[in-house]
Amino acid sequence: MRKALVIQEDLIILKILERLVILNQYDCRAIRSINDLDIEDQSENFDIIISDILFDGIAPLDFVFQIQEIILHKSLIIVTNMGQKKIEKEILASKNVSGFFPIPLDMDHIQKLIA
Amino acid sequence: MEEEILKLLIQLLLITLIIIYGAIAYTMLYRKWRTSRLKIIESTFAKICSLFLYPNPNLEPNLIEIQRELKSVGIVPSKPRNVQYLIDLMIRTQRSILGVNYIKLKTLFTQIPPYGASASKLNSKKWYIKARGIREIYEMDQSQYTRDLIKLRNSDNIYVRREAQIGIVIFLGWKSLRFLPYLKRQMTLWQQIKIVEKLYDLYPVPDLNHLRRAYNSDRPYANELIMRIIRKFHLTEDIAYIIQFIDNPKFETREAAIYCISSFLLDEDQIGEIKEKFYNISNTEQQLMLLKYFQRISMEIDLPFYKDLLYNGNDSIKLSTADILWSNGYKEEVQDYYYQQYTQKANSDFISV
C-alpha cells in the first residue's frame, strides 16, 4: 500500500485530507505539527507528503528544503493558509514541490495529483 | 481584647486566602475542562465533515447519526456557548473549502443543529448579537434568510445595517441594486468600497439592466457607489454617468467622480465635455487633479484651453498649466506670458506714479 504523510495544524482540514488520502488507497499518517514527527517517520519512504509551511521556529522556504533532507518522499504538496503570491512563487521556483494550494482550496485538485 | 481582635483578623485573612486560592483552583480546573470539551467538539466536527465529504464507498452519510453525535458532545439549545463554538467551526470550514465540497458542506450545515441559531439572533435587541447573526448567515451562505436581511438594511445601528447590506450583495448580487441606491441612511466610503469589492469577487459579470435602473437615484452616496462600480468593472459605455458629476456642487461626489474618471481613457468629445465643466469646479486641488489627468490621457496639447487657464486661472492653476506647456515644448507661450506680466506691472507702476 502506498504511504502518505499529512501535516496540518487545522484539525478540520487535516481530517478531510486524511479521508481523501485514505479513500485513494493510501496508508495515511496524519499529524498536526512537525513536533509530532517521530524517529520512525524518518525511516519511512512516503509516496506523498501533504503539508503546511507555517510552523514554529522555521521559515516557510527553509521548511520546504529541510523536509526534503529529513524525510524520504516522492512528492510534496503544500496546502497552507499562507498563500501569498510571493511565497507561492518562491516555493514553486525551488522545484521541490509538485503542488501549491492556498486555502480556500478545492480538494478535487489534490485528488487529481494523488490519484 | 487586642488579642481577640488580632485572632479575628488572622481568621479573616485565612478565610480570604482560602477563598482566593479556591477560586484560582476552580478557574484552572474549569478552563482545563472547558478546553478539553471544545477539543472534543472540534474533533467530532472534523470527523463528521470528513466522513460527510468522503464517505466510505456504498455508505450514504446518515444525518440522524450525525445529529445524535453532535448532541452527545454537548451541542444542545441549553448550552449556547457550545452552539456558538460549533457555528464558528462551521464558518471556518466553509471559508477554507471550494468547489463541489463547498456545496456539500452548505447542505450539511442546513441540516444539522444549530440550524436556526443564527437566524434567531436577528430578533435579538442587542446590536452586536444581531450583526453577528447576519454575518454568520452570509458566511455560511444560508440564502433562505435573504428576506430577513433585506428588512434590516435601514437599521438604526450602523453595524447591523452594514452587515445586512453586505449580506444582500452576497445573496442577490446585481439584483441588490434594487435596494442599495435607495437606503434611508448615508453609506460611508468604506462601506461603498466593501460592496463594490464583494460584487466584483462574487459576481464578476456586470448586469447592466440592474445597474442602469439605479441611475435614477438622487442620493449622493448612491451616485458615488454607482460611479465606483462603473470604475471597478470598467464600463466604458457608461462613462457619461461619471462625467455628469464632475462639477457637482458636493465636494465628496466631485471627488469620487474625478477619482473614478481617472482610470478611463476618454475620446475627444468626452474630454471636451469635462473641460467645459472644469470651470465650474470650485476647488483648486480638484482642478489640478483634472489637469494632471488631461495631460496623462491627451496625445496632443489643447493650446486654446491651456492658454486660457494660463491667463485667467488662479496662481496654482497658472503654475501647473505653465509646467504642462513647458514640458510639452510650448516654451514660447510660457515666456510670452512671463514677459507680459512685466509689461503689465510696468504699466501699473507708471499709472501709480
Coordinates of C-alpha atoms in Angstrom, one line a residue:
Chain A
M1 CA 0.0 0.0 0.0
R2 CA 1.2 3.5 -0.8
K3 CA 2.1 5.7 2.2
A4 CA 1.1 9.3 2.8
L5 CA 2.0 11.8 5.5
V6 CA -0.3 14.8 6.2
I7 CA 0.8 17.7 8.4
Q8 CA -1.8 20.4 9.0
E9 CA -2.4 22.5 12.1
D10 CA -6.1 23.0 11.3
L11 CA -7.8 19.8 12.6
I12 CA -10.7 20.0 10.2
I13 CA -8.6 20.4 7.1
L14 CA -6.3 17.6 8.5
K15 CA -9.2 15.2 8.9
I16 CA -10.7 16.0 5.5
L17 CA -7.3 15.5 3.8
E18 CA -6.8 12.3 5.7
R19 CA -10.1 10.9 4.5
L20 CA -9.3 11.9 0.9
V21 CA -5.9 10.2 1.1
I22 CA -7.3 7.0 2.7
L23 CA -10.0 6.8 0.0
N24 CA -7.3 6.9 -2.6
Q25 CA -5.8 3.7 -1.2
Y26 CA -3.0 5.2 0.9
D27 CA -1.8 4.3 4.3
C28 CA -2.1 7.7 6.0
R29 CA -0.3 9.2 8.9
A30 CA -1.9 12.5 9.9
I31 CA -0.3 14.9 12.4
R32 CA -0.9 18.4 13.5
S33 CA 2.7 19.8 13.7
I34 CA 6.2 18.9 12.8
N35 CA 6.8 18.3 16.6
D36 CA 4.7 15.2 16.3
L37 CA 7.1 13.6 13.8
D38 CA 8.9 10.7 15.4
I39 CA 12.0 8.7 14.6
E40 CA 10.1 6.0 12.7
D41 CA 8.8 8.6 10.2
Q42 CA 12.3 9.4 9.2
S43 CA 12.9 5.8 8.2
E44 CA 9.7 5.6 6.1
N45 CA 9.6 6.3 2.4
F46 CA 6.4 8.2 1.8
D47 CA 4.9 8.3 -1.6
I48 CA 3.4 11.6 -0.8
I49 CA 3.5 14.4 1.8
I50 CA 0.7 17.0 2.1
S51 CA 1.9 19.7 4.4
D52 CA 1.5 23.2 5.7
I53 CA 4.5 25.5 5.5
L54 CA 3.9 27.6 8.6
F55 CA 5.4 26.1 11.7
D56 CA 7.0 27.5 14.8
G57 CA 10.7 28.2 14.6
I58 CA 11.2 27.6 10.9
A59 CA 10.8 29.8 7.8
P60 CA 8.4 28.5 5.1
L61 CA 11.1 28.2 2.5
D62 CA 13.6 26.6 4.9
F63 CA 10.9 24.0 5.8
V64 CA 10.5 23.0 2.2
F65 CA 14.2 22.4 1.8
Q66 CA 14.6 20.7 5.2
I67 CA 11.8 18.2 4.8
Q68 CA 13.5 17.2 1.6
E69 CA 16.5 16.1 3.6
I70 CA 14.8 14.7 6.7
I71 CA 12.0 12.5 5.3
L72 CA 12.2 10.4 2.2
H73 CA 9.3 11.0 -0.2
K74 CA 8.4 11.0 -3.8
S75 CA 6.3 14.2 -4.0
L76 CA 5.4 17.1 -1.8
I77 CA 2.2 19.1 -1.9
I78 CA 1.7 22.3 0.0
V79 CA -1.7 23.3 1.5
T80 CA -1.4 26.4 3.5
N81 CA -3.2 29.5 4.9
M82 CA -0.1 31.5 3.9
G83 CA -1.0 31.6 0.3
Q84 CA 0.6 34.9 -0.7
K85 CA 1.7 35.1 -4.3
K86 CA 5.3 35.9 -3.3
I87 CA 5.6 32.8 -1.2
E88 CA 4.0 30.7 -3.8
K89 CA 6.4 32.0 -6.4
E90 CA 9.4 31.3 -4.2
I91 CA 8.3 27.8 -3.3
L92 CA 7.4 26.8 -6.8
A93 CA 10.7 28.2 -8.0
S94 CA 12.6 25.9 -5.7
K95 CA 11.2 23.0 -7.8
N96 CA 10.8 20.7 -4.8
V97 CA 7.0 20.7 -4.7
S98 CA 4.5 19.2 -7.0
G99 CA 1.6 21.4 -6.0
F100 CA 0.9 24.6 -4.0
F101 CA -2.7 25.2 -2.8
P102 CA -3.6 28.3 -0.8
I103 CA -6.6 27.9 1.5
P104 CA -9.5 28.2 0.5
L105 CA -8.9 25.3 -1.8
D106 CA -10.8 22.8 -4.0
M107 CA -9.9 19.3 -2.8
D108 CA -10.5 17.9 -6.3
H109 CA -7.2 19.4 -7.5
I110 CA -5.4 17.4 -4.8
Q111 CA -7.3 14.3 -5.7
K112 CA -6.0 14.6 -9.3
L113 CA -2.5 14.9 -8.0
I114 CA -2.6 11.9 -5.7
A115 CA -4.9 9.5 -7.6
Chain B
M1 CA -9.2 42.4 73.9
E2 CA -6.5 43.2 71.4
E3 CA -5.6 39.6 71.3
E4 CA -9.1 38.7 70.2
I5 CA -9.2 41.3 67.5
L6 CA -5.9 40.1 66.3
K7 CA -7.2 36.5 66.2
L8 CA -10.3 37.6 64.4
L9 CA -8.2 39.4 61.8
I10 CA -6.0 36.4 61.2
Q11 CA -9.0 34.2 60.8
L12 CA -10.5 36.7 58.3
L13 CA -7.2 36.8 56.4
L14 CA -7.1 33.0 56.3
I15 CA -10.7 32.8 55.0
T16 CA -10.0 35.3 52.3
L17 CA -6.8 33.4 51.3
I18 CA -8.7 30.2 51.1
I19 CA -11.5 31.8 49.0
I20 CA -8.9 33.3 46.6
Y21 CA -7.0 30.0 46.3
G22 CA -10.2 28.1 45.9
A23 CA -11.3 30.5 43.1
I24 CA -8.0 30.2 41.3
A25 CA -8.1 26.4 41.5
Y26 CA -11.7 26.4 40.3
T27 CA -10.9 28.6 37.3
M28 CA -7.9 26.5 36.4
L29 CA -9.8 23.3 36.6
Y30 CA -12.8 24.8 34.7
R31 CA -10.6 26.1 32.0
K32 CA -8.9 22.8 31.6
W33 CA -12.2 21.0 31.4
R34 CA -13.7 23.6 29.0
T35 CA -10.7 23.4 26.6
S36 CA -11.0 19.6 26.6
R37 CA -14.7 19.9 25.8
L38 CA -14.0 22.3 23.0
K39 CA -11.4 20.0 21.6
I40 CA -13.8 17.1 21.7
I41 CA -16.4 19.2 19.8
E42 CA -13.7 20.2 17.3
S43 CA -12.5 16.7 16.6
T44 CA -16.1 15.3 16.4
F45 CA -17.0 18.1 13.9
A46 CA -13.8 17.4 11.9
K47 CA -14.7 13.7 11.8
I48 CA -18.3 14.5 10.7
C49 CA -17.1 16.8 8.0
S50 CA -14.5 14.5 6.6
L51 CA -16.9 11.5 6.6
F52 CA -19.6 13.6 5.1
L53 CA -17.4 14.8 2.2
Y54 CA -15.6 11.5 1.7
P55 CA -17.9 8.7 3.0
N56 CA -16.9 5.0 2.8
P57 CA -17.9 3.5 -0.6
N58 CA -21.6 2.4 -0.7
L59 CA -22.3 4.1 2.5
E60 CA -24.6 7.2 2.5
P61 CA -23.9 9.7 5.2
N62 CA -26.5 9.3 7.9
L63 CA -27.8 12.7 9.1
I64 CA -29.7 11.3 12.1
E65 CA -26.5 9.6 13.2
I66 CA -24.6 12.9 12.8
Q67 CA -27.2 14.9 14.8
R68 CA -27.0 12.3 17.5
E69 CA -23.2 12.5 17.6
L70 CA -23.3 16.3 17.9
K71 CA -25.9 16.1 20.7
S72 CA -23.7 13.7 22.6
V73 CA -20.8 16.1 22.7
G74 CA -23.0 18.9 24.1
I75 CA -24.5 20.7 21.1
V76 CA -27.9 21.3 22.6
P77 CA -30.0 24.5 22.8
S78 CA -29.5 24.8 26.5
K79 CA -25.7 25.3 26.0
P80 CA -25.5 28.3 23.7
R81 CA -21.7 28.7 24.1
N82 CA -21.1 25.2 22.7
V83 CA -23.5 26.0 19.9
Q84 CA -21.6 29.3 19.2
Y85 CA -18.4 27.4 19.1
L86 CA -19.8 24.9 16.6
I87 CA -21.1 27.9 14.4
D88 CA -17.5 29.3 14.4
L89 CA -16.1 26.0 13.4
M90 CA -18.7 25.8 10.5
I91 CA -17.8 29.3 9.3
R92 CA -14.1 28.4 9.4
T93 CA -14.6 25.3 7.4
Q94 CA -16.9 27.0 4.9
R95 CA -14.2 29.6 4.4
S96 CA -11.5 27.0 3.7
I97 CA -13.2 24.8 1.1
L98 CA -14.1 25.5 -2.5
G99 CA -15.7 23.6 -5.3
V100 CA -18.1 20.7 -5.0
N101 CA -17.3 20.2 -1.3
Y102 CA -18.4 23.8 -0.6
I103 CA -21.9 23.0 -1.9
K104 CA -21.9 19.7 0.0
L105 CA -20.9 21.5 3.3
K106 CA -23.6 24.1 2.7
T107 CA -26.2 21.3 2.5
L108 CA -24.8 19.7 5.6
F109 CA -24.9 22.9 7.6
T110 CA -28.6 23.5 6.9
Q111 CA -29.4 20.1 8.3
I112 CA -27.5 19.8 11.5
P113 CA -28.2 21.6 14.7
P114 CA -27.7 24.6 15.4
Y115 CA -29.9 25.3 12.4
G116 CA -31.8 28.4 13.1
A117 CA -29.4 29.6 15.8
S118 CA -28.0 32.4 13.6
A119 CA -31.5 33.4 12.3
S120 CA -32.8 33.6 15.8
K121 CA -30.1 36.1 16.6
L122 CA -31.7 38.5 14.2
N123 CA -34.5 39.0 16.7
S124 CA -32.2 40.0 19.5
K125 CA -32.4 43.5 20.8
K126 CA -28.6 43.9 21.2
W127 CA -27.0 45.2 18.0
Y128 CA -23.8 43.1 18.3
I129 CA -25.8 39.9 18.5
K130 CA -27.9 40.9 15.5
A131 CA -24.8 41.9 13.5
R132 CA -23.1 38.6 14.4
G133 CA -26.2 36.6 13.3
I134 CA -26.3 38.4 9.9
R135 CA -22.6 37.7 9.5
E136 CA -23.0 34.0 10.3
I137 CA -25.9 33.7 7.9
Y138 CA -23.9 35.1 5.0
E139 CA -20.6 33.4 5.9
M140 CA -22.4 30.1 5.8
D141 CA -24.3 31.1 2.6
Q142 CA -27.7 30.4 4.1
S143 CA -29.6 32.3 1.4
Q144 CA -33.0 31.3 2.7
Y145 CA -32.8 34.2 5.1
T146 CA -32.3 36.9 2.4
R147 CA -35.7 38.5 3.2
D148 CA -34.8 39.0 6.9
L149 CA -31.6 40.7 5.8
I150 CA -33.5 43.0 3.4
K151 CA -35.6 44.1 6.3
L152 CA -32.6 45.1 8.3
R153 CA -30.9 47.2 5.6
N154 CA -32.1 50.5 7.1
S155 CA -31.4 49.6 10.8
D156 CA -30.7 52.3 13.3
N157 CA -27.4 50.7 14.1
I158 CA -24.6 51.3 11.6
Y159 CA -23.0 47.9 12.2
V160 CA -26.3 46.0 11.8
R161 CA -27.2 47.8 8.5
R162 CA -23.7 47.4 7.2
E163 CA -23.7 43.6 7.7
A164 CA -27.2 43.4 6.3
Q165 CA -26.2 45.3 3.1
I166 CA -23.2 43.1 2.6
G167 CA -25.4 40.0 3.1
I168 CA -27.9 41.4 0.5
V169 CA -25.0 41.9 -2.0
I170 CA -23.7 38.4 -1.4
F171 CA -27.1 36.7 -1.9
L172 CA -28.6 38.9 -4.6
G173 CA -25.6 40.1 -6.5
W174 CA -26.5 42.7 -9.1
K175 CA -30.2 42.5 -8.1
S176 CA -29.2 44.1 -4.8
L177 CA -29.0 47.4 -6.7
R178 CA -32.8 47.4 -6.4
F179 CA -32.3 48.3 -2.8
L180 CA -28.9 49.7 -2.2
P181 CA -29.3 53.1 -4.0
Y182 CA -32.5 53.9 -2.1
L183 CA -31.4 53.4 1.5
K184 CA -32.7 55.8 4.2
R185 CA -29.3 56.5 5.7
Q186 CA -25.9 57.6 4.3
M187 CA -23.4 55.0 3.4
T188 CA -19.8 55.5 4.3
L189 CA -16.9 55.4 1.9
W190 CA -15.6 52.2 3.5
Q191 CA -18.9 50.5 3.1
Q192 CA -19.1 51.6 -0.6
I193 CA -15.7 50.1 -1.2
K194 CA -16.7 46.8 0.6
I195 CA -19.8 46.5 -1.5
V196 CA -18.0 47.1 -4.8
E197 CA -15.3 44.6 -3.9
K198 CA -17.8 41.9 -2.8
L199 CA -19.7 42.4 -6.0
Y200 CA -16.5 42.1 -8.0
D201 CA -15.4 39.0 -6.2
L202 CA -18.7 37.1 -6.4
Y203 CA -20.4 38.4 -9.5
P204 CA -17.7 39.5 -11.9
V205 CA -20.1 39.7 -14.9
P206 CA -21.9 43.1 -14.8
D207 CA -25.7 43.1 -15.2
L208 CA -26.2 46.4 -16.9
N209 CA -30.0 46.4 -16.6
H210 CA -30.0 46.5 -12.8
L211 CA -27.2 49.0 -12.8
R212 CA -28.8 51.4 -15.2
R213 CA -32.1 51.3 -13.3
A214 CA -30.2 52.5 -10.3
Y215 CA -29.1 55.7 -12.2
N216 CA -32.3 57.3 -11.2
S217 CA -31.4 57.5 -7.5
D218 CA -30.6 61.1 -6.4
R219 CA -28.9 60.2 -3.2
P220 CA -25.3 61.4 -3.1
Y221 CA -23.9 58.1 -1.6
A222 CA -25.7 56.1 -4.3
N223 CA -24.2 58.3 -7.1
E224 CA -20.7 57.7 -5.6
L225 CA -21.4 53.9 -5.2
I226 CA -22.5 53.6 -8.9
M227 CA -19.5 55.6 -10.1
R228 CA -17.2 53.2 -8.2
I229 CA -19.0 50.2 -9.7
I230 CA -18.5 51.7 -13.2
R231 CA -14.9 52.2 -12.5
K232 CA -14.3 48.8 -11.0
F233 CA -16.0 46.9 -13.8
H234 CA -14.5 49.3 -16.4
L235 CA -17.8 50.0 -18.1
T236 CA -16.6 52.4 -20.8
E237 CA -20.0 52.8 -22.3
D238 CA -21.4 54.3 -19.1
I239 CA -18.7 57.0 -18.6
A240 CA -21.3 59.7 -19.3
Y241 CA -22.8 58.9 -15.8
I242 CA -19.5 59.8 -14.2
I243 CA -18.9 62.9 -16.3
Q244 CA -22.2 64.5 -15.2
F245 CA -20.9 64.6 -11.6
I246 CA -17.5 66.2 -12.4
D247 CA -18.9 69.7 -11.4
N248 CA -21.4 68.5 -8.8
P249 CA -21.8 71.1 -6.0
K250 CA -21.0 68.5 -3.4
F251 CA -17.2 68.1 -2.7
E252 CA -17.3 64.3 -2.0
T253 CA -19.4 63.5 -5.1
R254 CA -16.9 65.5 -7.2
E255 CA -14.0 63.8 -5.6
A256 CA -15.5 60.4 -6.4
A257 CA -16.2 61.4 -10.0
I258 CA -12.7 62.7 -10.5
Y259 CA -11.2 59.6 -8.9
C260 CA -13.3 57.3 -11.0
I261 CA -12.9 59.0 -14.3
S262 CA -9.1 58.9 -13.9
S263 CA -9.0 55.2 -14.7
F264 CA -10.6 55.6 -18.1
L265 CA -9.2 56.8 -21.4
L266 CA -11.6 59.3 -23.0
D267 CA -12.4 60.3 -26.5
E268 CA -12.2 64.0 -27.7
D269 CA -15.9 64.7 -27.1
Q270 CA -15.8 63.4 -23.6
I271 CA -12.7 65.4 -22.8
G272 CA -14.3 68.5 -24.3
E273 CA -17.3 67.9 -22.0
I274 CA -15.2 67.7 -18.9
K275 CA -13.2 70.8 -20.0
E276 CA -16.5 72.8 -20.1
K277 CA -17.3 71.6 -16.6
F278 CA -13.8 72.3 -15.4
Y279 CA -14.6 76.0 -14.9
N280 CA -17.5 75.2 -12.6
I281 CA -15.3 73.3 -10.1
S282 CA -14.8 75.5 -7.0
N283 CA -11.9 73.6 -5.5
T284 CA -8.4 74.3 -6.9
E285 CA -7.0 70.9 -5.8
Q286 CA -9.6 69.0 -7.7
Q287 CA -9.0 71.2 -10.8
L288 CA -5.2 70.4 -10.5
M289 CA -6.1 66.7 -10.4
L290 CA -8.1 67.0 -13.5
L291 CA -5.3 68.9 -15.3
K292 CA -2.9 66.1 -14.5
Y293 CA -5.3 63.6 -15.8
F294 CA -5.8 65.6 -19.1
Q295 CA -2.1 65.7 -19.5
R296 CA -1.8 61.9 -18.9
I297 CA -4.5 60.9 -21.4
S298 CA -4.2 63.5 -24.2
M299 CA -1.9 62.9 -27.1
E300 CA -1.9 66.5 -28.2
I301 CA -2.0 69.7 -26.2
D302 CA -5.2 71.7 -26.4
L303 CA -3.5 75.1 -26.7
P304 CA -6.5 77.4 -26.5
F305 CA -7.7 75.7 -23.3
Y306 CA -4.3 75.9 -21.6
K307 CA -3.7 79.4 -22.8
D308 CA -7.0 80.5 -21.3
L309 CA -6.0 78.9 -18.0
L310 CA -2.6 80.5 -18.1
Y311 CA -4.0 84.0 -18.4
N312 CA -7.2 83.6 -16.4
G313 CA -6.7 80.9 -13.8
N314 CA -5.6 81.4 -10.2
D315 CA -1.9 81.1 -9.3
S316 CA -1.8 77.4 -8.7
I317 CA -3.6 76.6 -11.9
K318 CA -1.3 79.0 -13.8
L319 CA 1.8 77.4 -12.4
S320 CA 0.5 73.9 -13.3
T321 CA -0.5 75.0 -16.8
A322 CA 2.8 76.6 -17.4
D323 CA 4.5 73.4 -16.3
I324 CA 2.4 71.3 -18.7
L325 CA 3.0 73.7 -21.6
W326 CA 6.7 74.0 -20.9
S327 CA 7.3 70.2 -20.7
N328 CA 5.4 69.7 -23.9
G329 CA 7.5 72.1 -25.9
Y330 CA 5.4 75.2 -25.8
K331 CA 8.1 77.3 -24.2
E332 CA 7.3 80.4 -26.2
E333 CA 3.8 80.6 -24.8
V334 CA 5.1 80.5 -21.3
Q335 CA 7.8 83.0 -22.0
D336 CA 5.2 85.3 -23.6
Y337 CA 3.1 85.1 -20.5
Y338 CA 6.1 85.7 -18.3
Y339 CA 7.2 88.9 -20.1
Q340 CA 3.6 90.1 -20.4
Q341 CA 3.4 90.2 -16.6
Y342 CA 6.3 92.6 -16.5
T343 CA 4.8 94.9 -19.1
Q344 CA 1.6 94.9 -17.1
K345 CA 3.4 95.6 -13.9
A346 CA 5.4 98.4 -15.6
N347 CA 2.2 99.9 -16.9
S348 CA 0.6 99.8 -13.5
D349 CA 3.7 101.3 -11.9
F350 CA 3.6 104.1 -14.4
I351 CA 0.0 104.8 -13.7
S352 CA 0.5 104.9 -9.9
V353 CA 3.4 107.4 -10.3

